[in-house]
CSV table of C-alpha atoms and ligand atoms in Angstrom, one decimal:
chain,number,residue,atom,x,y,z
A,28,MET,CA,86.6,68.8,110.1
A,29,PRO,CA,89.0,67.1,107.9
A,30,GLU,CA,92.0,66.6,109.5
A,31,ALA,CA,94.2,68.7,106.4
A,32,VAL,CA,92.1,71.8,108.2
A,33,THR,CA,93.7,73.9,110.3
A,34,TYR,CA,91.6,76.8,112.4
A,35,ALA,CA,92.6,80.7,112.0
A,36,LYS,CA,90.3,82.9,113.8
A,37,GLY,CA,89.7,86.1,111.9
A,38,LEU,CA,91.0,84.5,108.8
A,39,GLU,CA,94.1,85.9,109.8
A,40,GLY,CA,97.2,84.4,107.5
A,41,VAL,CA,94.4,82.6,105.2
A,42,VAL,CA,94.9,83.2,101.9
A,43,ALA,CA,91.1,83.4,101.0
A,44,GLY,CA,92.0,84.5,97.0
A,45,GLU,CA,94.2,85.5,94.0
A,46,SER,CA,94.1,89.4,93.6
A,47,ARG,CA,95.9,91.7,90.9
A,48,ILE,CA,94.8,95.0,92.4
A,49,CYS,CA,97.0,95.7,95.2
A,50,ARG,CA,100.5,94.8,96.8
A,51,ILE,CA,101.2,95.8,100.3
A,52,ASP,CA,104.3,94.7,101.3
A,53,GLY,CA,103.9,95.6,104.7
A,54,GLN,CA,107.8,94.9,106.4
A,55,ASN,CA,109.0,97.8,104.1
A,56,GLY,CA,106.3,99.8,104.3
A,57,LYS,CA,105.4,100.1,100.1
A,58,LEU,CA,102.1,100.1,99.0
A,59,TYR,CA,101.4,99.5,95.3
A,60,TYR,CA,97.9,99.6,93.1
A,61,LEU,CA,98.2,97.7,90.1
A,62,GLY,CA,102.3,98.0,90.4
A,63,TYR,CA,102.4,101.6,90.8
A,64,PRO,CA,103.7,103.1,94.2
A,65,ILE,CA,101.4,104.6,96.4
A,66,GLU,CA,103.9,107.6,96.9
A,67,GLU,CA,103.8,108.5,92.8
A,68,LEU,CA,100.2,107.6,92.4
A,69,ALA,CA,99.8,110.7,95.6
A,70,ALA,CA,102.2,113.0,93.5
A,71,SER,CA,101.5,112.6,90.3
A,72,SER,CA,97.9,111.1,89.6
A,73,ASP,CA,94.3,112.3,90.9
A,74,PHE,CA,91.3,110.5,92.5
A,75,GLU,CA,89.4,110.0,89.1
A,76,GLU,CA,92.7,108.4,87.1
A,77,THR,CA,93.2,106.0,89.9
A,78,THR,CA,89.6,105.2,89.7
A,79,TYR,CA,90.2,104.4,86.1
A,80,LEU,CA,93.2,102.4,87.2
A,81,LEU,CA,91.2,100.2,89.5
A,82,LEU,CA,88.7,99.5,86.9
A,83,TYR,CA,90.6,98.6,83.8
A,84,GLY,CA,94.0,97.3,85.7
A,85,GLU,CA,96.0,99.9,82.8
A,86,LEU,CA,96.2,103.8,83.3
A,87,PRO,CA,94.1,106.0,80.6
A,88,ASP,CA,96.0,107.4,77.5
A,89,ASN,CA,94.4,111.3,77.2
A,90,ARG,CA,91.0,110.1,75.6
A,91,GLN,CA,90.0,107.7,77.5
A,92,MET,CA,90.7,109.9,80.3
A,93,ALA,CA,88.8,112.7,78.9
A,94,SER,CA,85.7,110.5,78.4
A,95,PHE,CA,86.1,108.5,81.8
A,96,SER,CA,86.4,112.1,83.5
A,97,GLU,CA,83.1,113.0,81.7
A,98,ARG,CA,81.1,110.3,82.7
A,99,MET,CA,82.2,110.6,86.4
A,100,ARG,CA,81.4,113.8,86.9
A,101,SER,CA,78.1,113.7,85.0
A,102,SER,CA,76.8,111.2,87.1
A,103,ARG,CA,77.6,112.8,90.5
A,104,ASP,CA,74.5,114.7,91.3
A,105,LEU,CA,71.3,112.8,93.1
A,106,SER,CA,68.0,112.5,91.6
A,107,GLU,CA,65.0,114.5,93.8
A,108,PRO,CA,63.7,111.1,95.4
A,109,VAL,CA,67.3,110.3,96.6
A,110,LEU,CA,67.8,113.7,98.3
A,111,ALA,CA,64.7,113.5,99.6
A,112,MET,CA,65.0,110.2,101.1
A,113,ILE,CA,68.7,112.1,102.4
A,114,ARG,CA,66.7,115.1,104.0
A,115,ALA,CA,64.0,112.3,105.5
A,116,PHE,CA,66.8,109.8,106.9
A,117,PRO,CA,66.6,110.6,110.7
A,118,ARG,CA,68.9,112.9,112.0
A,119,VAL,CA,70.2,110.7,114.8
A,120,ALA,CA,71.6,108.1,112.5
A,121,HIS,CA,74.8,107.8,111.4
A,122,PRO,CA,75.7,109.1,107.8
A,123,MET,CA,77.3,105.5,107.3
A,124,GLU,CA,74.1,103.9,108.1
A,125,LEU,CA,72.2,106.4,105.2
A,126,LEU,CA,75.5,105.8,103.0
A,127,GLN,CA,74.5,101.7,103.3
A,128,SER,CA,70.7,102.7,102.6
A,129,VAL,CA,71.8,105.0,99.3
A,130,ILE,CA,73.5,102.6,97.9
A,131,SER,CA,70.3,100.2,97.9
A,132,TYR,CA,68.3,103.4,97.1
A,133,LEU,CA,70.3,103.8,93.7
A,134,SER,CA,69.6,100.7,92.4
A,135,GLY,CA,66.4,101.5,91.2
A,136,TYR,CA,67.4,105.2,90.0
A,137,VAL,CA,69.5,103.9,86.9
A,138,GLU,CA,68.7,103.7,83.5
A,139,HIS,CA,69.0,100.1,82.0
A,140,ARG,CA,67.6,97.2,83.4
A,141,ILE,CA,70.9,95.5,83.4
A,142,HIS,CA,72.6,97.8,86.1
A,143,HIS,CA,70.0,95.0,88.8
A,144,SER,CA,71.3,92.2,87.0
A,145,ALA,CA,74.0,89.7,88.7
A,146,THR,CA,76.1,90.2,85.6
A,147,CYS,CA,76.3,93.7,85.4
A,148,ASN,CA,79.5,95.2,84.9
A,149,CYS,CA,80.5,97.6,88.1
A,150,ARG,CA,82.2,100.0,85.0
A,151,ASP,CA,78.5,101.0,84.0
A,152,THR,CA,77.6,101.7,87.8
A,153,LEU,CA,79.9,104.4,88.1
A,154,HIS,CA,77.6,106.5,89.5
A,155,GLN,CA,77.7,104.6,93.1
A,156,GLY,CA,81.5,105.7,93.0
A,157,ALA,CA,80.6,108.9,92.1
A,158,GLN,CA,77.6,109.9,94.3
A,159,VAL,CA,79.2,108.8,97.5
A,160,ALA,CA,80.6,112.0,98.1
A,161,THR,CA,77.6,113.6,97.2
A,162,VAL,CA,75.5,111.8,99.4
A,163,LEU,CA,77.4,112.6,102.4
A,164,ALA,CA,78.1,116.4,101.6
A,165,ALA,CA,73.8,116.6,101.0
A,166,TRP,CA,73.6,114.9,104.3
A,167,HIS,CA,75.7,117.5,106.3
A,168,ARG,CA,74.5,120.3,104.6
A,169,PHE,CA,70.7,119.5,105.7
A,170,ARG,CA,71.8,118.4,109.1
A,171,GLU,CA,72.9,122.3,109.2
A,172,GLY,CA,69.3,123.2,108.4
A,173,LEU,CA,71.4,124.4,104.6
A,174,GLU,CA,70.2,123.9,101.1
A,175,HIS,CA,72.0,121.1,98.7
A,176,VAL,CA,74.6,122.7,96.7
A,177,PRO,CA,74.8,120.7,93.6
A,178,PRO,CA,77.8,119.2,92.2
A,179,ARG,CA,80.1,121.3,89.8
A,180,PRO,CA,81.3,119.1,86.6
A,181,ASP,CA,84.9,121.5,86.2
A,182,LEU,CA,86.5,120.5,89.6
A,183,GLY,CA,88.2,117.3,90.4
A,184,HIS,CA,86.7,114.9,92.8
A,185,GLY,CA,87.9,116.0,96.2
A,186,ALA,CA,88.1,119.9,95.1
A,187,ASN,CA,84.0,119.1,94.2
A,188,LEU,CA,83.3,117.6,97.7
A,189,LEU,CA,85.0,120.4,99.7
A,190,TYR,CA,82.7,122.6,97.4
A,191,MET,CA,79.1,120.8,98.1
A,192,LEU,CA,80.3,120.7,101.8
A,193,ARG,CA,81.2,124.5,101.9
A,194,GLY,CA,79.5,126.0,99.5
A,195,GLU,CA,82.0,127.9,98.0
A,196,GLU,CA,85.0,126.5,95.9
A,197,PRO,CA,87.9,125.4,98.3
A,198,GLU,CA,91.6,126.9,97.3
A,199,GLU,CA,93.6,124.8,95.0
A,200,TYR,CA,95.9,123.6,97.7
A,201,GLU,CA,92.9,122.6,99.7
A,202,GLY,CA,91.3,120.6,96.3
A,203,ARG,CA,94.5,119.1,95.8
A,204,ILE,CA,94.9,117.9,99.1
A,205,MET,CA,91.3,116.4,99.9
A,206,ASP,CA,91.7,114.5,96.3
A,207,THR,CA,94.8,113.1,97.1
A,208,ALA,CA,93.6,111.9,100.4
A,209,LEU,CA,91.0,109.8,98.4
A,210,VAL,CA,93.7,108.5,96.7
A,211,LEU,CA,95.3,107.0,99.6
A,212,HIS,CA,92.0,105.4,100.6
A,213,ALA,CA,90.7,104.1,97.7
A,214,GLU,CA,92.3,100.2,97.8
A,215,HIS,CA,94.0,98.4,100.7
A,216,GLY,CA,93.7,94.8,99.3
A,217,PHE,CA,91.5,91.7,101.3
A,218,ASN,CA,90.4,94.5,104.4
A,219,ALA,CA,87.2,93.5,105.8
A,220,SER,CA,84.8,95.4,104.1
A,221,THR,CA,86.3,94.6,100.7
A,222,PHE,CA,86.1,90.7,101.5
A,223,THR,CA,82.4,91.7,102.5
A,224,ALA,CA,82.1,93.1,99.1
A,225,ARG,CA,84.0,90.0,97.3
A,226,VAL,CA,81.8,87.9,99.0
A,227,VAL,CA,78.6,89.0,98.3
A,228,ALA,CA,79.7,89.3,94.9
A,229,SER,CA,80.7,85.3,95.1
A,230,THR,CA,76.8,84.8,95.9
A,231,MET,CA,76.0,86.3,92.0
A,232,SER,CA,74.3,89.3,93.9
A,233,THR,CA,74.5,92.8,92.5
A,234,CYS,CA,76.8,95.4,92.7
A,235,TYR,CA,74.9,97.6,94.3
A,236,CYS,CA,74.4,94.8,97.2
A,237,SER,CA,77.9,93.9,97.1
A,238,ILE,CA,79.0,97.7,97.8
A,239,SER,CA,75.9,98.3,100.1
A,240,ALA,CA,77.3,95.4,102.8
A,241,ALA,CA,81.0,96.7,102.6
A,242,MET,CA,79.4,99.7,103.4
A,243,GLY,CA,78.3,98.2,107.1
A,244,ALA,CA,81.5,96.3,107.3
A,245,LEU,CA,83.4,99.7,106.8
A,246,TYR,CA,81.2,101.4,109.5
A,247,GLY,CA,82.3,99.4,112.0
A,248,SER,CA,84.9,101.1,114.8
A,249,LEU,CA,87.8,98.0,113.8
A,250,HIS,CA,87.8,99.4,110.4
A,251,GLY,CA,86.9,102.5,109.5
A,252,GLY,CA,87.0,105.0,112.2
A,253,ALA,CA,90.4,105.1,114.0
A,254,ASN,CA,90.9,108.7,112.6
A,255,GLU,CA,88.0,110.0,114.7
A,256,ARG,CA,89.3,108.2,117.5
A,257,VAL,CA,92.8,110.0,117.4
A,258,MET,CA,91.2,113.3,117.1
A,259,LYS,CA,89.4,112.4,120.4
A,260,ALA,CA,92.6,111.8,122.6
A,261,VAL,CA,94.4,115.3,120.0
A,262,GLU,CA,91.6,117.4,121.6
A,263,GLU,CA,92.0,115.9,125.0
A,264,ILE,CA,95.1,116.1,125.2
A,265,GLY,CA,95.4,119.7,124.5
A,266,SER,CA,98.7,120.8,124.1
A,267,ALA,CA,102.3,118.6,123.6
A,268,ALA,CA,103.3,119.3,126.8
A,269,ASN,CA,100.5,117.1,128.1
A,270,VAL,CA,101.3,114.1,126.0
A,271,LYS,CA,103.4,112.7,128.2
A,272,ARG,CA,101.0,112.7,131.2
A,273,PHE,CA,98.4,111.2,128.4
A,274,LEU,CA,100.9,108.2,127.5
A,275,ASP,CA,101.3,107.5,131.5
A,276,ASN,CA,97.4,107.5,131.8
A,277,GLU,CA,96.7,105.7,128.4
A,278,LEU,CA,99.8,102.9,128.4
A,279,ASP,CA,99.3,102.3,132.6
A,280,ARG,CA,95.9,101.0,131.6
A,281,ALA,CA,97.2,99.3,128.8
A,282,HIS,CA,95.0,101.1,126.4
A,283,LYS,CA,95.7,100.8,122.7
A,284,ILE,CA,96.7,104.4,121.0
A,285,MET,CA,94.9,105.4,118.1
A,286,GLY,CA,96.4,105.6,114.8
A,287,MET,CA,99.6,103.4,115.9
A,288,GLY,CA,100.4,100.2,114.6
A,289,HIS,CA,99.3,98.1,112.0
A,290,ARG,CA,98.2,94.4,111.3
A,291,ILE,CA,100.3,94.6,108.2
A,292,TYR,CA,102.5,97.1,108.2
A,293,LYS,CA,105.7,96.6,110.6
A,294,ALA,CA,107.0,100.1,109.1
A,295,LYS,CA,105.6,103.5,108.4
A,296,ASP,CA,102.4,103.0,106.5
A,297,PRO,CA,103.3,104.9,103.5
A,298,ARG,CA,99.9,106.7,103.4
A,299,ALA,CA,101.3,108.5,107.0
A,300,VAL,CA,103.8,109.5,105.4
A,301,VAL,CA,101.5,111.7,102.7
A,302,MET,CA,99.1,112.6,105.1
A,303,GLU,CA,101.7,113.9,107.5
A,304,LYS,CA,103.2,116.2,105.0
A,305,PHE,CA,99.6,117.2,104.5
A,306,LEU,CA,99.6,118.0,108.0
A,307,GLU,CA,102.6,120.2,107.6
A,308,GLU,CA,101.4,122.0,104.5
A,309,LEU,CA,98.0,122.4,105.6
A,310,SER,CA,98.9,123.8,109.2
A,311,GLY,CA,101.4,126.5,107.9
A,312,ARG,CA,99.1,127.7,105.0
A,313,LYS,CA,96.5,128.1,107.8
A,314,ASN,CA,99.1,129.1,110.3
A,315,ASP,CA,97.8,126.5,112.8
A,316,TYR,CA,100.2,124.0,113.9
A,317,ARG,CA,98.3,123.0,117.5
A,318,TYR,CA,97.1,119.1,115.6
A,319,LEU,CA,100.8,119.2,114.0
A,320,GLU,CA,102.6,119.8,117.5
A,321,ILE,CA,100.5,117.4,119.7
A,322,LEU,CA,100.7,114.4,116.9
A,323,LYS,CA,104.4,115.0,116.1
A,324,GLU,CA,105.2,114.6,120.0
A,325,LEU,CA,102.7,111.9,120.4
A,326,GLU,CA,104.4,109.8,117.6
A,327,ARG,CA,108.1,110.4,118.9
A,328,ASP,CA,107.2,109.4,122.5
A,329,PHE,CA,105.1,106.6,122.1
A,330,ARG,CA,107.7,105.1,119.4
A,331,ALA,CA,110.3,105.6,122.0
A,332,ARG,CA,108.2,103.8,124.9
A,333,MET,CA,107.2,100.8,122.8
A,334,GLU,CA,111.2,100.5,121.1
A,335,GLU,CA,112.5,100.5,124.5
A,336,LYS,CA,109.9,98.0,125.3
A,337,GLY,CA,111.0,95.7,122.0
A,338,LYS,CA,108.0,96.7,120.2
A,339,PRO,CA,108.6,98.9,117.2
A,340,LEU,CA,105.3,100.5,116.2
A,341,TYR,CA,105.2,103.4,113.6
A,342,PRO,CA,102.1,105.8,112.5
A,343,ASN,CA,99.1,104.2,110.2
A,344,VAL,CA,97.2,106.2,107.7
A,345,ASP,CA,95.0,107.5,110.5
A,346,PHE,CA,97.1,109.1,113.0
A,347,PHE,CA,97.6,112.1,110.6
A,348,SER,CA,94.4,112.1,108.2
A,349,GLY,CA,91.6,113.6,111.0
A,350,ALA,CA,94.1,116.7,111.6
A,351,VAL,CA,94.0,116.7,108.0
A,352,TYR,CA,90.7,116.4,107.8
A,353,SER,CA,89.9,119.0,110.7
A,354,LEU,CA,92.3,121.6,109.7
A,355,LEU,CA,89.8,121.1,106.1
A,356,GLY,CA,86.7,122.2,108.0
A,357,ILE,CA,85.4,118.8,107.8
A,358,PRO,CA,83.3,117.5,110.9
A,359,ALA,CA,84.3,114.0,112.8
A,360,ILE,CA,81.5,112.2,111.8
A,361,LEU,CA,81.9,112.9,108.2
A,362,PHE,CA,85.3,111.0,108.8
A,363,THR,CA,84.2,107.3,108.0
A,364,PRO,CA,82.0,108.5,105.2
A,365,ILE,CA,84.8,110.0,103.5
A,366,PHE,CA,87.0,106.9,104.0
A,367,ALA,CA,83.8,104.9,102.4
A,368,ALA,CA,83.6,108.1,99.2
A,369,ALA,CA,87.2,106.8,98.3
A,370,ARG,CA,87.0,103.1,99.0
A,371,VAL,CA,84.2,102.6,96.8
A,372,SER,CA,86.9,102.5,94.0
A,373,GLY,CA,88.3,99.7,95.2
A,374,TRP,CA,85.4,97.7,96.1
A,375,LEU,CA,84.0,97.6,92.4
A,376,ALA,CA,87.8,96.7,90.9
A,377,HIS,CA,87.1,94.0,93.7
A,378,ILE,CA,83.7,93.0,92.9
A,379,LEU,CA,85.0,93.1,89.1
A,380,GLU,CA,87.7,91.0,89.4
A,381,GLN,CA,85.7,88.5,92.0
A,382,ARG,CA,83.4,87.5,89.0
A,383,VAL,CA,85.9,86.9,86.2
A,384,ASP,CA,86.8,83.7,87.9
A,385,ASN,CA,83.8,83.1,90.5
A,386,ARG,CA,83.9,80.5,93.3
A,387,LEU,CA,81.5,81.1,96.2
A,388,TYR,CA,83.0,81.7,99.5
A,389,ARG,CA,81.7,79.6,102.1
A,390,PRO,CA,84.3,78.8,104.8
A,391,ALA,CA,83.8,75.6,107.5
A,392,SER,CA,83.4,76.4,111.6
A,393,ILE,CA,84.0,74.2,114.4
A,394,TYR,CA,81.0,73.5,115.9
A,395,THR,CA,80.8,73.9,119.7
A,396,GLY,CA,77.4,73.9,120.2
A,397,ALA,CA,75.0,70.7,122.1
A,398,GLU,CA,75.2,66.9,121.2
A,399,GLU,CA,72.4,65.8,120.1
A,400,ARG,CA,69.7,65.9,122.4
A,401,HIS,CA,65.5,65.3,122.0
A,402,TYR,CA,62.6,67.6,121.4
A,403,VAL,CA,60.2,68.4,124.8
A,404,GLN,CA,57.0,69.5,124.8
A,405,ILE,CA,56.7,73.5,126.4
A,406,GLU,CA,54.4,72.2,129.1
A,407,LYS,CA,57.1,69.7,130.6
A,408,ARG,CA,60.2,72.1,130.5
B,17,COA,C1,95.7,98.0,114.1
B,17,COA,C2,96.2,96.8,115.2
B,17,COA,C3,94.5,96.0,115.5
B,17,COA,C4,96.8,95.8,115.1
B,17,COA,O1,97.0,94.8,116.3
B,17,COA,P1,98.3,93.5,116.4
B,17,COA,O2,98.2,93.1,114.8
B,17,COA,O3,97.8,92.9,117.5
B,17,COA,O4,99.5,94.2,116.0
B,17,COA,P2,100.9,93.6,117.1
B,17,COA,O5,100.9,92.3,116.5
B,17,COA,O6,102.0,94.6,116.0
B,17,COA,O7,101.5,94.1,118.2
B,17,COA,C5,102.4,94.1,118.9
B,17,COA,C6,102.5,94.6,120.3
B,17,COA,O8,102.0,95.9,120.5
B,17,COA,C7,101.0,96.5,121.5
B,17,COA,N1,100.3,97.4,120.2
B,17,COA,C8,99.6,97.4,119.1
B,17,COA,N2,99.5,98.5,118.6
B,17,COA,C9,99.4,99.4,119.9
B,17,COA,C10,98.5,100.6,119.9
B,17,COA,N3,98.2,101.4,118.8
B,17,COA,N4,98.6,101.1,121.4
B,17,COA,C11,99.7,100.4,121.6
B,17,COA,N5,100.1,99.1,122.0
B,17,COA,C12,100.2,98.7,120.4
B,17,COA,C13,99.5,94.6,120.9
B,17,COA,O9,99.0,95.0,122.4
B,17,COA,C14,101.3,94.0,121.2
B,17,COA,O10,101.6,93.9,122.5
B,17,COA,P3,101.7,92.1,123.3
B,17,COA,O11,103.0,91.8,122.3
B,17,COA,O12,102.2,92.8,124.7
B,17,COA,O13,100.5,91.5,123.1
B,17,COA,C15,96.9,97.7,116.4
B,17,COA,O14,98.1,98.3,116.4
B,17,COA,C16,95.6,98.9,116.8
B,17,COA,O15,94.7,98.5,117.9
B,17,COA,N6,95.9,100.5,116.7
B,17,COA,C17,94.9,101.0,117.0
B,17,COA,C18,94.0,101.0,116.2
B,17,COA,C19,94.1,101.9,114.8
B,17,COA,O16,94.9,103.0,114.7
B,17,COA,N7,93.6,101.3,113.7
B,17,COA,C20,93.4,101.9,112.2
B,17,COA,C21,94.3,100.6,111.5
B,17,COA,S1,94.7,100.8,110.1
């Protein structure tokens, strides 16, 4: 390795590219998409408009929004062969494995050959983004022995997802909360799955292959999946009165508390602030405060203990999101697929950006293997 090159395990602290899509100010707990604070997008935008912003770099005007929304909504439904594939997918497999396979499969069900080419415009393969929600909803219903509920073009993306899962139109506030949760998860810089998408795109592979690879990266428990583990802890704790004993046990065994801490945020994750408000709203509307009480006590007690040790740690987005999804009636196995249904917009944006000024990703490694040695015939080994 040349002397000037430094080694950073896991590429920590390594700047691997330039991007104008997302800015994270971890010290102050700020997140921006294309310069817009996440709080403003959460309050005023929706998933379709945020997807437009990520893909085109600017907020749309009325005409642009209407045509984009029409394109996204009309590409939500799945063709019969794709539905048949979902129906036939082994029940024991995880829906993230299904999503990874379906994305590759979808590339065979598009009209224009251009979609198969490495130079295709991801803005033309919007159906990939729109259909992830439909795939996960169809998988859920088939698993429950129910029929597929075709998407409703008159509903926003979040409301439609709940509709396809339940077969009934959700309340207005449920659709709004689901949609905003998708906005909050749509983009987050050079995280592992986005970096994966960019690495694959940098080889001039297709955007289907890039998205499918990103799905694989998101599936891992160190990336997606922490909110599922938060909810396991909440179920185990059972009531706010048991939080102290739970923390005594976990911290004595040097276990990490799920949903707490972040590699980049050294303040409360701004997405967790929005999710906490949603949890409060849902708890009130459904008159079910159990999750909220446990999580608030867990946050208070954990943060107090960590402050005492001089390690200030704050909730990340996953701390409250699992409880929000649970109160919306969504089973834990769908939490990571829902993350994927949102992050697909960020992945597409990054693939587009990668292609504008492409350079193949090809890092070096330090060789730790054997010195040169010589081949011995098998009968002499
Ligand atoms: C996200 C995470 C991997 C970041 O880890 P990190 O970059 O090593 O975090 P920090 O360097 O800020 O950690 C500072 C200290 O707090 C501890 N710490 C961090 N998160 C902790 C947690 N959730 N529970 C208990 N201790 C924690 C670290 O072990 C470290 O202790 P040390 O100084 O004695 O070694 C880690 O916080 C974690 O595992 N959190 C739980 C999983 C989770 O919620 N993941 C979703 C992320 S969006």
